[in-house]
Coordinates of C-alpha atoms in Angstrom, one line a residue:
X1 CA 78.7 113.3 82.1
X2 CA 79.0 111.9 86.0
X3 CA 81.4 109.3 86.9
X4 CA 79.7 106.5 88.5
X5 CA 81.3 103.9 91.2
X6 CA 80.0 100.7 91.1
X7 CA 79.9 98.2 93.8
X8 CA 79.8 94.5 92.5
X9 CA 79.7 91.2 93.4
X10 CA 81.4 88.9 91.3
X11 CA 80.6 84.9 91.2
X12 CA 83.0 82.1 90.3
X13 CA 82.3 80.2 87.6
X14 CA 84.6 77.5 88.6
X15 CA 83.6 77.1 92.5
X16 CA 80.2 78.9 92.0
X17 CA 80.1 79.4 96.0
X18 CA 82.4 81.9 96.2
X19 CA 81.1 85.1 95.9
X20 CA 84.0 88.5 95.9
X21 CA 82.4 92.4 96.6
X22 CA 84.0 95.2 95.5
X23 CA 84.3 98.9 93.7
X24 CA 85.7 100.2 91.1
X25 CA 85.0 103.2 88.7
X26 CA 85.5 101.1 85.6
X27 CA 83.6 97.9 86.1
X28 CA 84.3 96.2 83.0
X29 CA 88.1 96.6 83.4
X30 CA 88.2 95.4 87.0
X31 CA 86.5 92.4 85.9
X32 CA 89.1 91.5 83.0
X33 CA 91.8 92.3 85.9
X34 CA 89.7 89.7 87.8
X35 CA 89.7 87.3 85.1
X36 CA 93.3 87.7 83.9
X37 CA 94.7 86.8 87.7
X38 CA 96.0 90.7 88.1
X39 CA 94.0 90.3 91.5
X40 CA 95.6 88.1 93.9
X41 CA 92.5 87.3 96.4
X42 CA 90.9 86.1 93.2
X43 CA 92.8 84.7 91.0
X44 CA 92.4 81.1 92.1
X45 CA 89.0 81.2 91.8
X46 CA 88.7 82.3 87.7
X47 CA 86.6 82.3 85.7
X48 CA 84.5 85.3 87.3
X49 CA 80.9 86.5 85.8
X50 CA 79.2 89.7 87.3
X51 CA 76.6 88.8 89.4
X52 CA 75.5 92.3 90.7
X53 CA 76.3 95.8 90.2
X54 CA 75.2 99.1 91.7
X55 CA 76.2 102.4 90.2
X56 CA 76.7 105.1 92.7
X57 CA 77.5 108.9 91.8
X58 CA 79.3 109.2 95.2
X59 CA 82.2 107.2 95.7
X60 CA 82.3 107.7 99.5
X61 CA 78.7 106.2 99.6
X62 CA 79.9 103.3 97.6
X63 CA 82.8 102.7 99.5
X64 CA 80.4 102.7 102.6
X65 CA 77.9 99.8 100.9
X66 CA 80.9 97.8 99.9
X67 CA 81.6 97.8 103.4
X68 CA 78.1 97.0 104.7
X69 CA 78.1 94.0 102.0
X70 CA 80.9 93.0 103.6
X71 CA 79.5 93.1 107.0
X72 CA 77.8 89.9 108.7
X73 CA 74.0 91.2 108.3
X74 CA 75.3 92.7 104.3
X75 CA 76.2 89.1 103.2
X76 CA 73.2 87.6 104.4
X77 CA 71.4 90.5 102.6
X78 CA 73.6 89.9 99.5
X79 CA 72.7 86.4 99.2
X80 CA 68.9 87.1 99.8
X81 CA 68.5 90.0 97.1
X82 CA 71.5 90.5 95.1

């Protein structure tokens, strides 16, 4: 069975306009590390809820659309489609 890489995009429950991207192998783990404050750019921000997640079978092309959504013109894609 192939290992997938997700990137997400997580959304905070408490201050619903922050928005975090990332990627991870194990998405439902990263998101309890979010959750549990094990992730200090987040932790201020908890509760998270998945907003978005797109499984990749490459983790080099994941890594490389984590860094587009992180780019100016992948944020303003992010909050048009994702």
């Amino acid at each position: 069975m192939p290992t997938f890489h997700y990137v997400y995009t997580l959304q905070s429950l408490s201050h619903p306009s922050q928005i975090y991207t990332g990627q991870t192998a194990n998405l439902r783990n990263r998101l309890h590390q979010h959750n549990a404050g094990k992730v200090p750019h987040t932790s201020k921000f908890r509760p998270w809820q998945i907003r978005s997640a797109t499984a990749f079978r490459s983790p080099t092309r994941a890594r490389a659309f984590e860094r587009y959504l992180k780019s100016g013109s992948g944020r303003a894609f992010l909050h048009r489609h994702l």
